[in-house]
Amino acid sequence: AQSVSQHNHHVILSEAASLELGCNYSYGGTVNLFWYVQYPGQHLQLLLKYFSGDPLVKGIKGFEAEFIKSKFSFNLRKPSVQWSDTAEYFCAVSPYNNNDMRFGAGTRLTVKP
Amino acid sequence: GAGVSQSPRYKVAKRGQDVALRCDPISGHVSLFWYQQALGQGPEFLTYFQNEAQLDKSGLPSDRFFAERPEGSVSTLKIQRTQQEDSAVYLCASSGRGLVGTEAFFGQGTRLTVV
């Protein structure tokens, strides 16, 4: 089955700093890629997704991610973080032709005001 | 319904007790997942259904864990003879009006505490 690695366990930034969270996956075929966010006390919500087409995907709240097929990567970026971005971020992958989704261990982002 | 609904939201079980956790997926969604999320960890895959067929149960940690989705809609995750290490949040998600990959929508989870 497919698997996901997230490199950073905990990232601490000041407001207005730029963010990049790493995500690499392992799977031999075509994939769908996702970033989910979990705010404190809330359920997982979709931030953005890649199915096909432009490898640079824009999501909600100013987040974007770039799919680099040769590197099996799908890193999440935001040019300027806000205190309200404090949350846990999860990368996930599923094979292109089905919905079997697997998650990374997550990266906890703390944004200091 | 409008979203994925899980019940109960919280469950406290005495060690050795059997528990049943329920998931009502989004209407029409083909795929249903169960994940286990320990504190500070990502969702760990438990099992995956397409309609009523359980296609992958490789993530179930022991034979005390059993999941079913008999009519391809509501699903139940049962844990027999609960142990302290079973304490976690159990997440249900559903996706896909078809078989081609789409994003999963999550419920609020059931927080199980085994005492």
Coordinates of C-alpha atoms in Angstrom, one line a residue:
Chain A
A1 CA 0.0 0.0 0.0
Q2 CA 1.0 3.6 -0.4
S3 CA 2.7 5.5 2.5
V4 CA 3.4 9.1 3.4
S5 CA 6.3 10.8 5.2
Q6 CA 6.1 14.2 6.7
H7 CA 9.5 15.5 7.6
N8 CA 8.7 18.1 10.2
H9 CA 7.1 17.0 13.5
H10 CA 6.7 20.5 15.0
V11 CA 7.3 23.9 13.3
I12 CA 7.2 27.1 15.2
L13 CA 7.0 30.4 13.3
S14 CA 6.3 34.0 14.0
E15 CA 3.4 35.8 12.2
A16 CA 4.2 36.9 8.7
A17 CA 6.9 34.3 8.3
S18 CA 6.8 32.0 5.2
L19 CA 5.9 28.3 5.6
E20 CA 6.9 25.2 3.8
L21 CA 5.9 21.8 5.2
G22 CA 7.4 18.7 3.5
C23 CA 5.5 15.7 2.3
N24 CA 6.9 12.7 0.4
Y25 CA 4.9 9.6 -0.6
S26 CA 5.7 6.1 -1.7
Y27 CA 3.6 4.5 -4.4
G28 CA 4.4 3.1 -7.8
G29 CA 1.4 4.4 -9.7
T30 CA -0.5 7.6 -10.3
V31 CA -1.8 9.2 -7.2
N32 CA -4.2 11.8 -5.8
L33 CA -2.6 14.0 -3.1
F34 CA -4.2 15.9 -0.3
W35 CA -3.4 18.2 2.6
Y36 CA -5.8 18.2 5.5
V37 CA -5.8 20.6 8.5
Q38 CA -7.0 19.9 12.0
Y39 CA -7.5 23.0 14.2
P40 CA -7.5 22.5 17.9
G41 CA -10.6 20.6 19.0
Q42 CA -12.0 20.3 15.5
H43 CA -12.2 17.5 12.9
L44 CA -10.0 17.1 9.9
Q45 CA -10.8 19.4 7.0
L46 CA -9.5 19.5 3.5
L47 CA -7.1 22.3 2.7
L48 CA -6.3 21.4 -0.9
K49 CA -6.1 18.5 -3.3
Y50 CA -4.3 17.4 -6.4
F51 CA -5.8 15.0 -8.9
S52 CA -4.3 16.0 -12.3
G53 CA -3.3 19.0 -14.4
D54 CA -1.4 22.0 -13.0
P55 CA 1.0 20.6 -10.4
L56 CA 0.7 23.9 -8.4
V57 CA -2.5 23.7 -6.5
K58 CA -4.1 26.5 -4.6
G59 CA -6.3 25.9 -1.6
I60 CA -8.2 27.8 1.0
K61 CA -6.7 30.5 3.3
G62 CA -3.8 31.3 1.0
F63 CA -2.2 27.8 1.1
E64 CA -0.7 26.2 -2.0
A65 CA 1.1 23.0 -2.7
E66 CA 3.3 21.8 -5.5
F67 CA 3.4 18.2 -6.8
I68 CA 6.8 17.3 -8.1
K69 CA 6.4 13.8 -9.6
S70 CA 10.1 13.1 -9.9
K71 CA 10.7 13.7 -6.2
F72 CA 7.4 12.0 -5.1
S73 CA 6.8 15.2 -3.1
F74 CA 3.8 17.4 -2.4
N75 CA 5.0 20.2 -0.2
L76 CA 2.6 22.7 1.4
R77 CA 3.5 26.5 1.3
K78 CA 2.1 29.7 2.5
P79 CA 3.9 33.0 2.0
S80 CA 2.8 34.7 5.2
V81 CA 1.3 32.7 8.1
Q82 CA -1.1 34.1 10.7
W83 CA -1.7 33.1 14.3
S84 CA -5.0 31.5 13.2
D85 CA -3.0 29.0 11.1
T86 CA -1.9 27.2 14.3
A87 CA -3.0 23.7 13.7
E88 CA -2.0 20.2 12.8
Y89 CA -1.4 19.6 9.1
F90 CA -1.6 16.1 7.5
C91 CA -0.6 15.0 4.0
A92 CA -2.4 12.1 2.5
V93 CA -2.3 10.0 -0.7
S94 CA -4.6 7.7 -2.5
P95 CA -4.2 5.7 -5.7
Y96 CA -5.6 7.5 -8.8
N97 CA -8.3 4.9 -9.4
N98 CA -9.7 4.4 -6.0
N99 CA -10.3 6.1 -2.7
D100 CA -7.9 4.2 -0.4
M101 CA -6.4 7.1 1.5
R102 CA -3.3 6.9 3.8
F103 CA -2.0 9.7 6.0
G104 CA 1.3 11.0 7.2
A105 CA 2.0 11.4 10.9
G106 CA 1.3 15.1 10.7
T107 CA 3.2 18.4 11.4
R108 CA 2.1 20.6 14.2
L109 CA 2.4 24.3 13.3
T110 CA 2.6 26.9 16.1
V111 CA 2.4 30.5 15.0
K112 CA 3.5 33.0 17.6
P113 CA 1.7 36.4 17.5
Chain B
G1 CA -27.1 13.7 6.0
A2 CA -25.0 16.8 5.4
G3 CA -21.8 15.3 6.9
V4 CA -20.3 12.2 8.4
S5 CA -21.8 11.5 11.8
Q6 CA -20.2 9.4 14.5
S7 CA -21.7 8.1 17.7
P8 CA -21.1 8.2 20.5
R9 CA -18.8 11.2 20.7
Y10 CA -17.2 10.0 23.9
K11 CA -17.0 6.5 25.3
V12 CA -15.5 5.3 28.5
A13 CA -15.1 1.6 28.8
K14 CA -13.8 -0.6 31.5
R15 CA -10.9 -2.8 30.5
G16 CA -12.3 -6.1 29.1
Q17 CA -15.6 -4.5 28.0
D18 CA -16.8 -4.7 24.4
V19 CA -17.6 -1.5 22.6
A20 CA -19.4 -0.6 19.3
L21 CA -18.7 2.6 17.4
R22 CA -21.1 3.8 14.8
C23 CA -20.5 5.8 11.6
D24 CA -23.1 7.3 9.3
P25 CA -21.4 8.4 6.1
I26 CA -22.5 11.0 3.7
S27 CA -25.4 9.7 1.7
G28 CA -24.3 8.0 -1.6
H29 CA -20.6 7.8 -0.7
V30 CA -19.1 4.5 -1.9
S31 CA -16.0 4.4 0.2
L32 CA -15.8 4.4 4.0
F33 CA -12.7 4.4 6.1
W34 CA -11.9 3.9 9.8
Y35 CA -8.8 5.4 11.3
Q36 CA -7.3 5.4 14.7
Q37 CA -5.7 8.6 16.0
A38 CA -3.6 8.6 19.1
L39 CA -2.8 11.8 20.8
G40 CA -0.4 13.9 18.8
Q41 CA -0.3 11.4 15.9
G42 CA -1.8 11.2 12.4
P43 CA -4.8 9.1 11.5
E44 CA -3.6 5.4 11.3
F45 CA -5.5 3.4 8.8
L46 CA -7.6 0.6 10.2
T47 CA -9.9 -0.6 7.4
Y48 CA -11.6 0.4 4.1
F49 CA -14.9 -0.4 2.6
Q50 CA -16.2 0.0 -0.9
N51 CA -20.0 -0.3 -0.6
E52 CA -20.5 -3.4 1.6
A53 CA -17.2 -5.0 0.7
Q54 CA -14.3 -4.7 3.1
L55 CA -11.4 -4.3 0.7
D56 CA -8.6 -3.8 3.2
K57 CA -8.5 -4.6 6.9
S58 CA -4.7 -4.8 7.2
G59 CA -4.7 -1.9 9.7
L60 CA -6.8 -3.6 12.3
P61 CA -4.3 -4.1 15.2
S62 CA -5.7 -7.4 16.4
D63 CA -8.5 -9.9 16.0
R64 CA -10.3 -8.0 18.8
F65 CA -11.2 -5.4 16.2
F66 CA -14.0 -6.0 13.8
A67 CA -15.7 -3.7 11.3
E68 CA -18.8 -4.2 9.2
R69 CA -20.9 -2.3 6.7
P70 CA -23.6 -4.8 5.8
E71 CA -25.8 -2.6 3.6
G72 CA -23.1 -0.4 2.2
S73 CA -24.1 2.6 4.2
V74 CA -23.8 2.7 8.0
S75 CA -20.7 1.1 9.5
T76 CA -19.9 -0.2 12.9
L77 CA -16.4 -0.7 14.4
K78 CA -16.5 -3.2 17.2
I79 CA -13.7 -3.7 19.7
Q80 CA -13.9 -6.7 21.9
R81 CA -12.2 -7.1 25.4
T82 CA -10.9 -3.5 25.3
Q83 CA -7.4 -2.8 26.5
Q84 CA -5.8 0.4 27.7
E85 CA -3.8 0.7 24.5
D86 CA -7.1 0.9 22.6
S87 CA -7.7 4.4 24.0
A88 CA -7.7 6.8 21.1
V89 CA -9.9 8.8 18.8
Y90 CA -11.6 6.7 16.2
L91 CA -12.2 8.5 13.0
C92 CA -14.6 7.6 10.3
A93 CA -14.5 9.2 6.8
S94 CA -16.4 8.7 3.6
S95 CA -15.7 9.6 0.0
G96 CA -16.6 9.0 -3.6
R97 CA -19.9 8.8 -5.3
G98 CA -17.8 6.6 -7.7
L99 CA -14.7 4.6 -7.5
V100 CA -12.3 7.3 -8.8
G101 CA -10.4 9.0 -6.1
T102 CA -11.9 12.0 -4.3
E103 CA -11.3 13.6 -1.0
A104 CA -12.5 12.0 2.2
F105 CA -14.9 13.8 4.5
F106 CA -14.3 13.2 8.2
G107 CA -16.6 12.9 11.2
Q108 CA -15.9 14.4 14.5
G109 CA -14.6 11.1 15.8
T110 CA -15.3 9.0 18.9
R111 CA -12.9 9.4 21.8
L112 CA -12.6 6.0 23.5
T113 CA -11.0 5.9 26.9
V114 CA -10.4 2.5 28.4
V115 CA -10.0 2.6 32.2

